[in-house]
Structure formats: C-alpha cells, structure tokens
XYZ file of C-alpha atoms in Angstrom:
514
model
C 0.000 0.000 0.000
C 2.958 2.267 0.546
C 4.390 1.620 -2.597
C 1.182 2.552 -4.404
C 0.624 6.001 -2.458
C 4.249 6.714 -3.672
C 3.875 6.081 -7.403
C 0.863 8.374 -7.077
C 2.659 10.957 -5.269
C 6.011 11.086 -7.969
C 3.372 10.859 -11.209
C 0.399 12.728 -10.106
C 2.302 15.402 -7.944
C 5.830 15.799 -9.141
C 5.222 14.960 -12.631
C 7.477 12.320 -12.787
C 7.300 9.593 -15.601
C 6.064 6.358 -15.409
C 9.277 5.214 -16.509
C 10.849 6.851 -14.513
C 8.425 6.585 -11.515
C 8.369 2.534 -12.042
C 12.453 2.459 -11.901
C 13.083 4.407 -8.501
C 10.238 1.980 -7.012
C 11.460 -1.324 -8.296
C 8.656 -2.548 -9.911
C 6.953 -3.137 -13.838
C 5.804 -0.395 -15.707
C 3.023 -2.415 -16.904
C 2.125 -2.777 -13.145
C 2.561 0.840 -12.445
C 0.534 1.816 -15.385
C -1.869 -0.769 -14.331
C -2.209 0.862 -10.633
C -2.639 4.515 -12.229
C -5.471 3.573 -14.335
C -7.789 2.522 -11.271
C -10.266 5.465 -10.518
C -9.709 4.739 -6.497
C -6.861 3.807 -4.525
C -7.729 1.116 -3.268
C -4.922 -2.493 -2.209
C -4.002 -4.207 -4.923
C -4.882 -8.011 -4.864
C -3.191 -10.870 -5.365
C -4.052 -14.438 -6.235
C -3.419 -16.422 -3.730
C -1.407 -19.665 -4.619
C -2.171 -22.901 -4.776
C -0.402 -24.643 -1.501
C 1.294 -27.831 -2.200
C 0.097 -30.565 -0.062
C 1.757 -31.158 3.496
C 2.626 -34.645 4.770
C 0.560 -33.164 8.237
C -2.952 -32.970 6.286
C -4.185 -36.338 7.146
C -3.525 -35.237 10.852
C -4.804 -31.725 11.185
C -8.294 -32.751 12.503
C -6.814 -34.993 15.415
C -4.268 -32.623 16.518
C -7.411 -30.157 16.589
C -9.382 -32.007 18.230
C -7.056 -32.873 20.573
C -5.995 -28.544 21.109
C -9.621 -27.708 21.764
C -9.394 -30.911 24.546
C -6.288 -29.428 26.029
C -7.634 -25.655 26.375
C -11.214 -27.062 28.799
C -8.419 -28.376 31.149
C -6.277 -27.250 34.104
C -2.929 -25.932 33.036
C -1.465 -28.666 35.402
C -3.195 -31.468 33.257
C -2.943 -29.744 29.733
C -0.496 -31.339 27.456
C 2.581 -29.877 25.558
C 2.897 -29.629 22.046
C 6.097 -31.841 22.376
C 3.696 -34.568 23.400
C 1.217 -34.289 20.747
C 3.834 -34.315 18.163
C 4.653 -37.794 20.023
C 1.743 -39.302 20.236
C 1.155 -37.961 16.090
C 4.369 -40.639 15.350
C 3.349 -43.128 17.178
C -0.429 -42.992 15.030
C 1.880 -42.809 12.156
C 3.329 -39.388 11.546
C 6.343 -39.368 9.171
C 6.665 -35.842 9.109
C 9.263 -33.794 11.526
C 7.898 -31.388 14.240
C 7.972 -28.175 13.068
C 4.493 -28.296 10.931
C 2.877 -29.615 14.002
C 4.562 -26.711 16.108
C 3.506 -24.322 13.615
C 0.255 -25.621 12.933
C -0.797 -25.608 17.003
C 0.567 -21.993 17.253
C -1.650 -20.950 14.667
C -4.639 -22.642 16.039
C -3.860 -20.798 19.314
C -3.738 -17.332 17.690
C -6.634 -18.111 16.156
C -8.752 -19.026 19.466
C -7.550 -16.175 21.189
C -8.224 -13.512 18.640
C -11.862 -15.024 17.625
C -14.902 -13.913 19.592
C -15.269 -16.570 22.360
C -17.782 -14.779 24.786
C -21.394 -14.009 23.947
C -22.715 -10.411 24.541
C -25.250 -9.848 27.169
C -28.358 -7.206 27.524
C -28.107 -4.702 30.677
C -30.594 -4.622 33.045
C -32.541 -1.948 34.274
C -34.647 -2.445 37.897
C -37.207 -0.288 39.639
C -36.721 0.986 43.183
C -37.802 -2.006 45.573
C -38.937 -4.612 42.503
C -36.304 -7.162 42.677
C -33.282 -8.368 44.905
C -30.959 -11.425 43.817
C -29.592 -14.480 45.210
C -26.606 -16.489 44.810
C -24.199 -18.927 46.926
C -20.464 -18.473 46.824
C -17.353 -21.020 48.261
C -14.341 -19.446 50.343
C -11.974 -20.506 52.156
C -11.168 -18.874 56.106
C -9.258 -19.894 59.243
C -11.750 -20.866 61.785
C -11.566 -22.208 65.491
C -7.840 -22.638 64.376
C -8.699 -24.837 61.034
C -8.817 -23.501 57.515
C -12.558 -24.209 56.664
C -14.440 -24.113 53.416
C -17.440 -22.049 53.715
C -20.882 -21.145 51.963
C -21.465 -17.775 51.648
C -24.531 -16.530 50.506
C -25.049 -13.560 48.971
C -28.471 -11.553 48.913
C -28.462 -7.719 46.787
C -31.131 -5.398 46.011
C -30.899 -5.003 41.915
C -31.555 -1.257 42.143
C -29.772 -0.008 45.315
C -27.234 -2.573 44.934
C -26.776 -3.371 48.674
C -25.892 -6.241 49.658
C -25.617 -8.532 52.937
C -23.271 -11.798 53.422
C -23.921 -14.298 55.336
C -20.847 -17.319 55.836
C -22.338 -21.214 56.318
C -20.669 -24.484 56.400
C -23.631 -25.951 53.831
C -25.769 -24.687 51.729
C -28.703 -26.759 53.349
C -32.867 -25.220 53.630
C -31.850 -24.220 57.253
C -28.879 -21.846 55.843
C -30.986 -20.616 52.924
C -34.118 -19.882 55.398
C -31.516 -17.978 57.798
C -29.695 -16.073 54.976
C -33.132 -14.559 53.867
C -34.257 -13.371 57.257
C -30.835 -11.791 58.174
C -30.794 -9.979 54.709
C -34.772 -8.616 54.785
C -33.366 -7.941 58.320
C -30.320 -5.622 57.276
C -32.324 -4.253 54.187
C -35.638 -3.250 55.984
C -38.148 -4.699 53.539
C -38.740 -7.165 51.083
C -38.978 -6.762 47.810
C -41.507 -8.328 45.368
C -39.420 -10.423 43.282
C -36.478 -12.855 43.962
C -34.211 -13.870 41.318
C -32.525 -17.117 42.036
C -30.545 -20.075 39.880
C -32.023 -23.215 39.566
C -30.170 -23.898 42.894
C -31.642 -27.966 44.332
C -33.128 -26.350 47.674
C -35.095 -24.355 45.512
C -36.017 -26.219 42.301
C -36.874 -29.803 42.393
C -37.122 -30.749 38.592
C -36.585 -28.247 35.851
C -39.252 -28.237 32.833
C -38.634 -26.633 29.403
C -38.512 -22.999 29.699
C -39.888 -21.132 33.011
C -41.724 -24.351 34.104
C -40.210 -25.228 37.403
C -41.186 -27.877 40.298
C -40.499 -25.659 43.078
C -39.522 -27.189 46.752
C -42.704 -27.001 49.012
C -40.334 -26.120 52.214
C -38.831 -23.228 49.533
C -42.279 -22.225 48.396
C -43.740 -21.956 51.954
C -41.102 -19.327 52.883
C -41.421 -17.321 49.900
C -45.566 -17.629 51.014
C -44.334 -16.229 54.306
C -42.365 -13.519 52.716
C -44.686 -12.461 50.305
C -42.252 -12.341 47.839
C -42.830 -13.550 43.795
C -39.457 -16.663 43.067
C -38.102 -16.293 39.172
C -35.807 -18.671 38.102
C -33.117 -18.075 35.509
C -32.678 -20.597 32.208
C -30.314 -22.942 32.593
C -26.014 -21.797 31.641
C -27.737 -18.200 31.942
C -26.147 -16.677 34.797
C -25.890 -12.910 32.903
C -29.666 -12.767 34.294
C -28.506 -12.342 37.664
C -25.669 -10.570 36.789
C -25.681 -8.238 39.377
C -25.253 -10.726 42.140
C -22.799 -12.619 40.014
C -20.273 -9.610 40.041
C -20.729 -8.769 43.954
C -19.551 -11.935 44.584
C -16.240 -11.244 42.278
C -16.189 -7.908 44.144
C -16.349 -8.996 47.761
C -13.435 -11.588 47.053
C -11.501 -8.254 46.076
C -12.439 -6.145 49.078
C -14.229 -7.985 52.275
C -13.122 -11.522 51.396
C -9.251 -10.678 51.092
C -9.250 -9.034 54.900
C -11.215 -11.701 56.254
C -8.447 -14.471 54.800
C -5.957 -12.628 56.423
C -7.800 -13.051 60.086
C -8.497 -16.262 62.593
C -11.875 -16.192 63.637
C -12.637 -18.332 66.942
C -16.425 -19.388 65.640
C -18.606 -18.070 62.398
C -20.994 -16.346 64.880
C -17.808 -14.031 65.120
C -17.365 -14.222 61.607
C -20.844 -12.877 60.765
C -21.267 -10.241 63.381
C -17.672 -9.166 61.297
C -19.236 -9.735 57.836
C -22.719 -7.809 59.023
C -20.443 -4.813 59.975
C -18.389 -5.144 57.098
C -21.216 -5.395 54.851
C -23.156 -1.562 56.271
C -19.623 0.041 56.150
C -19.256 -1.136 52.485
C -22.823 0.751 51.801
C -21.569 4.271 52.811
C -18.341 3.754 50.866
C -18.925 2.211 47.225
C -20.661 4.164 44.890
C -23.965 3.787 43.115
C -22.688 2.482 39.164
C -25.668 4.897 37.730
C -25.403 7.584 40.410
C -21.585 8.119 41.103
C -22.966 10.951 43.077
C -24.623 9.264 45.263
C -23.682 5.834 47.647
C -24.946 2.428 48.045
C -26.518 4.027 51.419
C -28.026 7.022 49.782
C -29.962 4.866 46.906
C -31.294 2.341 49.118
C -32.798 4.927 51.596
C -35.003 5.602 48.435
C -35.505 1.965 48.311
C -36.253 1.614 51.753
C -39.707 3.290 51.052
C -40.342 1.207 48.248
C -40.479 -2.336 49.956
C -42.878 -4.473 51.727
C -43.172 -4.192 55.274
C -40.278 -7.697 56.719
C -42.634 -9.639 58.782
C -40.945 -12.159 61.611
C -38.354 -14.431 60.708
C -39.579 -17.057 59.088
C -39.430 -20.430 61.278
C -36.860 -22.433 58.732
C -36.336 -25.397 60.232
C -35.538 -29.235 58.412
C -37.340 -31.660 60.244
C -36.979 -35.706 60.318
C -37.436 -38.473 62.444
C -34.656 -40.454 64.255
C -34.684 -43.275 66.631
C -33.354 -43.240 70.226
C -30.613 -45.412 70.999
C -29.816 -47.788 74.274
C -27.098 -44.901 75.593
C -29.978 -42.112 75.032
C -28.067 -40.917 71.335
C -29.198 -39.868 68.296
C -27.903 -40.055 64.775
C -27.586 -36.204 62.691
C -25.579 -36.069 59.757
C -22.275 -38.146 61.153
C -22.602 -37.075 64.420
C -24.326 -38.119 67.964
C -25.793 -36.154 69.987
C -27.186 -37.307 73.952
C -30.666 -36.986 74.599
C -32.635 -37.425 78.253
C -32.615 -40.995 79.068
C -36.214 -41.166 79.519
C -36.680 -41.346 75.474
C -34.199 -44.478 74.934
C -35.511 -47.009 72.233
C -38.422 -44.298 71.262
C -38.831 -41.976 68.047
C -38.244 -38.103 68.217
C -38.528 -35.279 66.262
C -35.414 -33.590 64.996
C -35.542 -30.191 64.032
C -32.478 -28.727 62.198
C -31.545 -25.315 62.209
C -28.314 -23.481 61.138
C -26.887 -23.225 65.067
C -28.851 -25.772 66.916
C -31.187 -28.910 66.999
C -34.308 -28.683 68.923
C -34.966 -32.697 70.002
C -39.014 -33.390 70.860
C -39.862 -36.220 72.365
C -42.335 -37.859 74.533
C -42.691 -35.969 78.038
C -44.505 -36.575 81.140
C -48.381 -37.268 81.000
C -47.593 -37.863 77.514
C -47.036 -34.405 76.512
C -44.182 -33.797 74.220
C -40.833 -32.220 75.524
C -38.487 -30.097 73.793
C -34.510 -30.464 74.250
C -31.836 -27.486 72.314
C -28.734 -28.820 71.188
C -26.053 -26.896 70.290
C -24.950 -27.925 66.547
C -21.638 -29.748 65.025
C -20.483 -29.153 61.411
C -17.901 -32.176 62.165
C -17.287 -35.654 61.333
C -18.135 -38.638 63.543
C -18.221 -36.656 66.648
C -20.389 -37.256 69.849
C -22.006 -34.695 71.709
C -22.841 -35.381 75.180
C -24.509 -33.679 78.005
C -23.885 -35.230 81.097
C -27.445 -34.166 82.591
C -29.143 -36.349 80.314
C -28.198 -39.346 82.202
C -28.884 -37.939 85.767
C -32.202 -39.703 86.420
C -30.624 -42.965 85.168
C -28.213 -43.028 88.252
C -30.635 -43.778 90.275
C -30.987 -47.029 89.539
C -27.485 -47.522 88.271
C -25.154 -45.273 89.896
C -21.756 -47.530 89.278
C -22.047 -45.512 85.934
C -20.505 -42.925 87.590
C -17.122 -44.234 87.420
C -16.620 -44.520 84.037
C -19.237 -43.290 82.317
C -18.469 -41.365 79.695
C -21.133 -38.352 79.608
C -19.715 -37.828 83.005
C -16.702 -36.690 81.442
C -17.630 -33.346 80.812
C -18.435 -32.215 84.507
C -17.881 -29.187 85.480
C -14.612 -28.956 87.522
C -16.019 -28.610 90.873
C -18.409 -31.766 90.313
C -15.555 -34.002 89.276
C -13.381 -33.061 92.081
C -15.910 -33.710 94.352
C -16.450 -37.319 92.674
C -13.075 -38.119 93.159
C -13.411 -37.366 96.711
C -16.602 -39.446 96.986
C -15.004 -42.387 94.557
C -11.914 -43.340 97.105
C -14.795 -44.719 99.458
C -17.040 -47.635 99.480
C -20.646 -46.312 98.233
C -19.378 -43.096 97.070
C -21.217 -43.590 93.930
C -24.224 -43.523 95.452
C -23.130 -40.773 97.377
C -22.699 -38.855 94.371
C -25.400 -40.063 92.833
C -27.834 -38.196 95.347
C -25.842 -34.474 94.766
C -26.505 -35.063 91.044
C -30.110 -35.792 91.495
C -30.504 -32.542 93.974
C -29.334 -30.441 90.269
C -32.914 -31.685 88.785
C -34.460 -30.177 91.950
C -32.223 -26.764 92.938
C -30.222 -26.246 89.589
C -26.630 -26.082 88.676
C -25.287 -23.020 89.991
C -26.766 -23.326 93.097
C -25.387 -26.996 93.595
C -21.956 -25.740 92.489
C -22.071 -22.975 94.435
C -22.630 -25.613 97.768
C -20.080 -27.748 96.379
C -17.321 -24.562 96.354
C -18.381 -24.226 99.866
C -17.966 -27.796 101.025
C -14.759 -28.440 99.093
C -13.042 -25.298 101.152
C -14.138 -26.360 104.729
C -12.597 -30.029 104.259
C -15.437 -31.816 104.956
C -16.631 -33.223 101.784
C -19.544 -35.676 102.202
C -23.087 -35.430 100.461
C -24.885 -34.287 103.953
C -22.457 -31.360 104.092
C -23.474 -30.426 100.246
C -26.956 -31.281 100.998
C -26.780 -28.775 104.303
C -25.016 -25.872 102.476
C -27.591 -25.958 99.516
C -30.268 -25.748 102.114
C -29.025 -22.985 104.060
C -28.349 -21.324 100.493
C -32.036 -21.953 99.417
C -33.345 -20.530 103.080
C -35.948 -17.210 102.342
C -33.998 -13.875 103.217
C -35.497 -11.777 105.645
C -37.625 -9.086 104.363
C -35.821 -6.149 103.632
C -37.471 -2.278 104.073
C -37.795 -0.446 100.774
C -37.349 2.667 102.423
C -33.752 3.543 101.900
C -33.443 5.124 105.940
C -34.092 2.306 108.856
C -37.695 3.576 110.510
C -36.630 6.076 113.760
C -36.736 4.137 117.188
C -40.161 4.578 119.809
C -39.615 7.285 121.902
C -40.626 6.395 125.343
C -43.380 8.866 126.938
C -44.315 7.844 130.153
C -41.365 6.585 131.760
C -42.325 3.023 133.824
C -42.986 3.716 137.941
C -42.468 0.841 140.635
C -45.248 0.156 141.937
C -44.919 -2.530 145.187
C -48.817 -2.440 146.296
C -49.655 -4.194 142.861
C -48.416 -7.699 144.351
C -50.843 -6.917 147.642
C -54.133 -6.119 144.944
C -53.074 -9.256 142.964
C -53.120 -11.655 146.077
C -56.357 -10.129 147.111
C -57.792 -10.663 143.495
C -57.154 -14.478 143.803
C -58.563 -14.914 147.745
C -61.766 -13.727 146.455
C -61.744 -16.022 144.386
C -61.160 -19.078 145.778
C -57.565 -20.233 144.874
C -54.997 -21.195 147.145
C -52.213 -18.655 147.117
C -48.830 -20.297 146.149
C -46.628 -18.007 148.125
C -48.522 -19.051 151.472
C-alpha cells in the first residue's frame, strides 16, 4: 500500500514519468501503469497460490481435536505440544515437528483472537422490585482450622446493597436464615427474587420457566410475600448483578477476612454484618456516582414491603433413640434425656442448633436445644441427660463417659466421693438434687464444702439448704424507721403484788406463796 501512495505521489504530484516513476520503485511499468489507471486507490490483490500438499494434512483434525481438549483443562493437566507431536508418530506421523509446532501456534492465535464470549443485555430495575440471590465457596481460618465455607449472597438489583452471610452448607436451614438476616439488614422485602435453579429451591426443571419448586422453599417465599423467578439454565448474565458482587467482595471484604483467625462463624458474621453496612456508605452507586450504596437504598427503603418475623426455617426428620440415650444427625451423635431411649423423636435442624421433641410426662411432648456440630463422627454429650438414670445404676458414675464433661467442681468432688465404698451412690444423690435446685446453686454448695474439708453429700446437701433458706424481708425505704420514743417513763409500783393476792382470795384459789 505504501508503494502505491508513492507512485501516485512522484506521477500525479511531481510529474514524474512512469518510466521513470516505475524504476526508482522497483517494480513493472506495466504494473505501475496498471495501478494509475484505477479510478480509487484502493490495495491491490493478489491471487493467492495454490499450496502444495503437506505430509501433516491427514492429521490436522486430530491434533485439533485434541488442542480444543487441552484448552477445557487445568494448566497442570494440559499437554505440551512436544507430546502431541509424540503421540502424532506413534499414530503414524512421518513428518518432523515443526508443521505440528507451527500448525498448534496458529490454532492458538486463532482461538484467542476469535470472539469466544457471547454479549449480554443490561438490566434496568425499579426501586424495591427485585433483589438477587446467589451462593459463593471461600476458604477462612476458623476455630484454628482452615474451613471451606458457603457464603450466601443476597443484593437489592436497584440499590445494589448487599448482605453476606458465611455457612458451612448450603442446606434449607442456611438458605431460610440467609433470607431473614438480609430482609433484616435491608428493611423490607422486595416483590421479586431472582434465584438459579439452585436444588433447595427447584426440584425438577421443565422446558422454559416451568419449574417444580420445593414445598419447604415455596412456603417461605408464602411467608415472605415475595414472587421466586428462576433463571434458564447456563444463563447466569440474568442475575448478573449478584454474580459480580460476589467477584467484588473476594476483592475487598473476602481478602481481609483471609488474612484473620476467627474463633467461631458467629464471630465471623457479626464481622461480615459490619463489614457489609460500612461497604454501603463507601462504594458508589454504578448509575449515580454521586450518590452511595446508602443514599440509593434509603429511596428503596420506602419502596419495599413491610419484613414480617423471621420465618421459622427449620428441616425436620425423624430419628430413633438409641440404648445410651443418642441420636444419629448427619455423622454425628448427639445425647438426649434418658427417659426417650428405644423411642422416636422429632429432629428439628436449624443453622446453630437442633431442637430434640420427644415424649414428656403425662404424655405431653418435651423439647430439648442442642447446640450444633459441622464435624465428622463426633459425639455430643450432656452429662445431665443421664442424671435420672443413676438412680438405679449409679456404678455408671465411674466410668461413664457423659460424666466426662463435669464441670470442675463436680468431678473433684467425685473423686473425693469415689476413694470410698458407696461413694457412687453418694454422688449419685448431689446429682439428682441439680434436677431439683439447679446447677449453679449446687456448684455454688459444692465450692463451699470443698473449702471447709469436709466433703460428704450431707455437708453439700446442708449448704444448699441454708443457700435456698428465704432472706429476711428487707425495708424499701432507703433510711431504717426512727426508734419509739418512750413517753411515760415506767414507775415501781410494790402495792400491785398486795391487789393481785387479794384478786385471787376472792376467788377461791390457794395462794402459792402461802
């Protein structure tokens, strides 16, 4: 092209020859004159030659297929071209390696400078219409152990606030509690909620918008008042706005909270809640630069639906009592009362606890609270479970594992009790008085024996009823009420003996001092 723009230049402008013009560019003046006589400058064109046949031909759609292969894989498992040009000679190949080099270079320039990602539509939302919901996986030190953790992540599509919430599943009881601590933070509810076809929410996916929605899903979206749209399937751009926050938070909130050791996730979330309100009064609004997260969603505030009460998002199931009073959750055992060995409770998951119901007194059904385990084959006990069963077998005491877990005064005074003969009976009867007077106040009586020396049950039993004894009543007037005042002072009076021995002769009664 420069060539031509020069042989215009020295014939049109300077008057030069063609001739002469032809010989100071190096080329024909039949293809000079040929370039002048065109009405437009416009790049010449060539015919491209024929290309003689390459000894790699019979191999090019292999050694594609196997490129495209290689480029869906991790770079640690991807092939080298040194390997392919291998595994070419043993199917054959007589050729050297610098066609298939060549060849697999091209193909790579080609991939990377064809268009390989779709275009998407932007989406526009009205104040309090829609808020979306995803899950994200991430990786933190807690209670001393690097955990992998669900976080979910809940965003109003026209404010675009958003609230995190860290889980160690992505069970109904997590979803339930993510929803209730976001309406929470945000105020409202909003009348749509834009969701994948996540399996805690969609049971069976029908061609196009036809979904089978979960019943436990449904009911809380009932409770909520909120509409549930579903995106089609490989179409995550339709919740793109959540999509990005969660590429976002890695950035920002997710980088300082990898750099920290967090002793539970309650600590965690009280951190990402905080995190989270500050990150609203920072960032600013993408169609408002003005204006912050904060300031757009206290126009969205106004827009919602009034958040009712949490909604009650438990997983319930049945499970059978075992002969040591356990029960069987998710790889772990947990102790129940004794009383409900060999019968069938009620288990009622939620994301911090399990609330146990079983069969009380009078046949009226009894609720235990369990405090929750995210490990493996772990057992849970709680020693006061298996009180009432010492009475009738109180050599239990000894090694029985519940027992265990005592509180430090209790299992110094059972090793007291245990070096003589019946002390597990003994201790036996200060367990039982816990049922009756409580915990504190037994340990409290138990302090109080252990420092005087004399440690028997009587002594325990005698403190904790001189610590249960009614307090005097105490004025409510702050000043003690002034003393009487004496009026009259008292005069001796010696003829009242005389009148009272008279009074009784009259009478007729023998006077004693005769």
């Amino acid at each position: 092209m420069s060539t031509l723009s020069k042989l215009r230049r020295m014939v049109l402008r300077d008057h030069l020859s063609v001739r002469e013009a032809s010989r100071r560019l190096g080329i024909s003046r039949n293809t000079a004159r040929k370039w002048l006589d065109e009405d437009e400058m416009t790049e010449p064109r060539y015919p491209q030659r024929a290309k003689a046949p390459s000894v790699l031909d019979p191999y090019k759609d292999q050694l594609s297929t196997w490129l495209k292969a290689d480029s869906h894989r991790n770079k640690r498992e991807r092939r080298g071209i040194k390997a392919m040009f291998r595994a070419l000679q043993a199917m054959g190949y007589p050729g050297s390696r610098g066609p298939v080099y060549e060849f697999a270079k091209r193909w790579q320039e080609e991939q990377a400078s064809g268009p390989h990602r779709p275009g998407f539509v932007p989406m526009s939302f009205e104040l309090g219409e829609a808020f979306q919901f995803d899950w994200s996986c991430e990786y933190v030190f807690v209670g001393g152990l690097r955990k992998r953790l669900e976080v979910s992540h809940t965003k109003l599509a026209a404010s675009r606030v958003f609230m995190l919430t860290a889980y160690f599943s992505q069970s109904h009881e997590m979803l339930f509690d993510a929803h209730a601590r976001a309406f929470a933070a945000f105020g409202g509810v909003p009348r749509r909620g834009i969701y994948d076809n996540m399996k805690t929410a969609v049971d069976q996916i029908g061609s196009g918008k036809q979904r089978k929605v979960n019943l436990r899903f449904e009911a809380m979206t009932g409770h909520y008042l909120f509409e549930p749209e579903f995106c089609n399937r490989a179409a995550g751009w339709e919740k793109g706005i959540v999509e990005k926050n969660v590429q976002d938070r890695r950035r920002g909130i997710w980088r300082e909270a990898a750099e920290r050791r967090w002793p539970d996730l309650a600590t965690l979330n009280a951190w990402l809640h905080q995190a989270c309100l500050d990150a609203w009064h920072e960032l600013r609004h993408p169609e408002w630069p003005e204006l912050s997260l904060a300031d757009v969603w206290q126009q969205e505030h106004l827009q919602l639906m009034p958040n009712p009460r949490p909604f009650d998002g438990y997983v319930e199931l049945v499970a059978r009592v075992s002969a040591t009073s356990l029960i069987h959750f998710q790889r772990n055992r947990y102790s129940v009362p004794c009383e409900w060995a060999h019968a069938s409770v009620s288990i009622r998951a939620y994301p911090d606890r399990l609330v146990v119901i079983g069969p009380g007194p009078q046949g009226q059904p009894e609720a235990v609270t369990l405090v929750r385990s995210f490990e493996r084959e772990q057992t849970i006990y709680d020693w006061r479970h298996y009180i009432t069963l010492l009475e009738r077998k109180p050599g239990a005491l000894r090694n029985g594992a519940p027992f265990k877990t005592m509180p430090p005064a209790l299992q110094q005074l059972q090793a007291h009790l245990l070096r003589h003969a019946g002390g597990d009976r003994v201790m036996a009867q200060v367990l039982t008085a816990i049922t009756l007077h409580g915990l504190d106040d037994v340990l409290v009586a138990i302090e109080v024996a252990l420092q005087s020396g004399r440690i028997s049950a009587d002594h325990v039993l005698n403190v904790l009823a001189r610590l249960k004894e009614p307090c005097p009543p105490v004025s409510l007037s702050e000043e003690s009420p002034p003393a009487l005042a004496l009026m009259e002072p008292p005069r001796a009076d010696v003829t009242r003996y005389d009148r009272l021995r008279q009074g009784a002769s009259t009478t007729g009664e023998n006077s004693h001092v005769q």
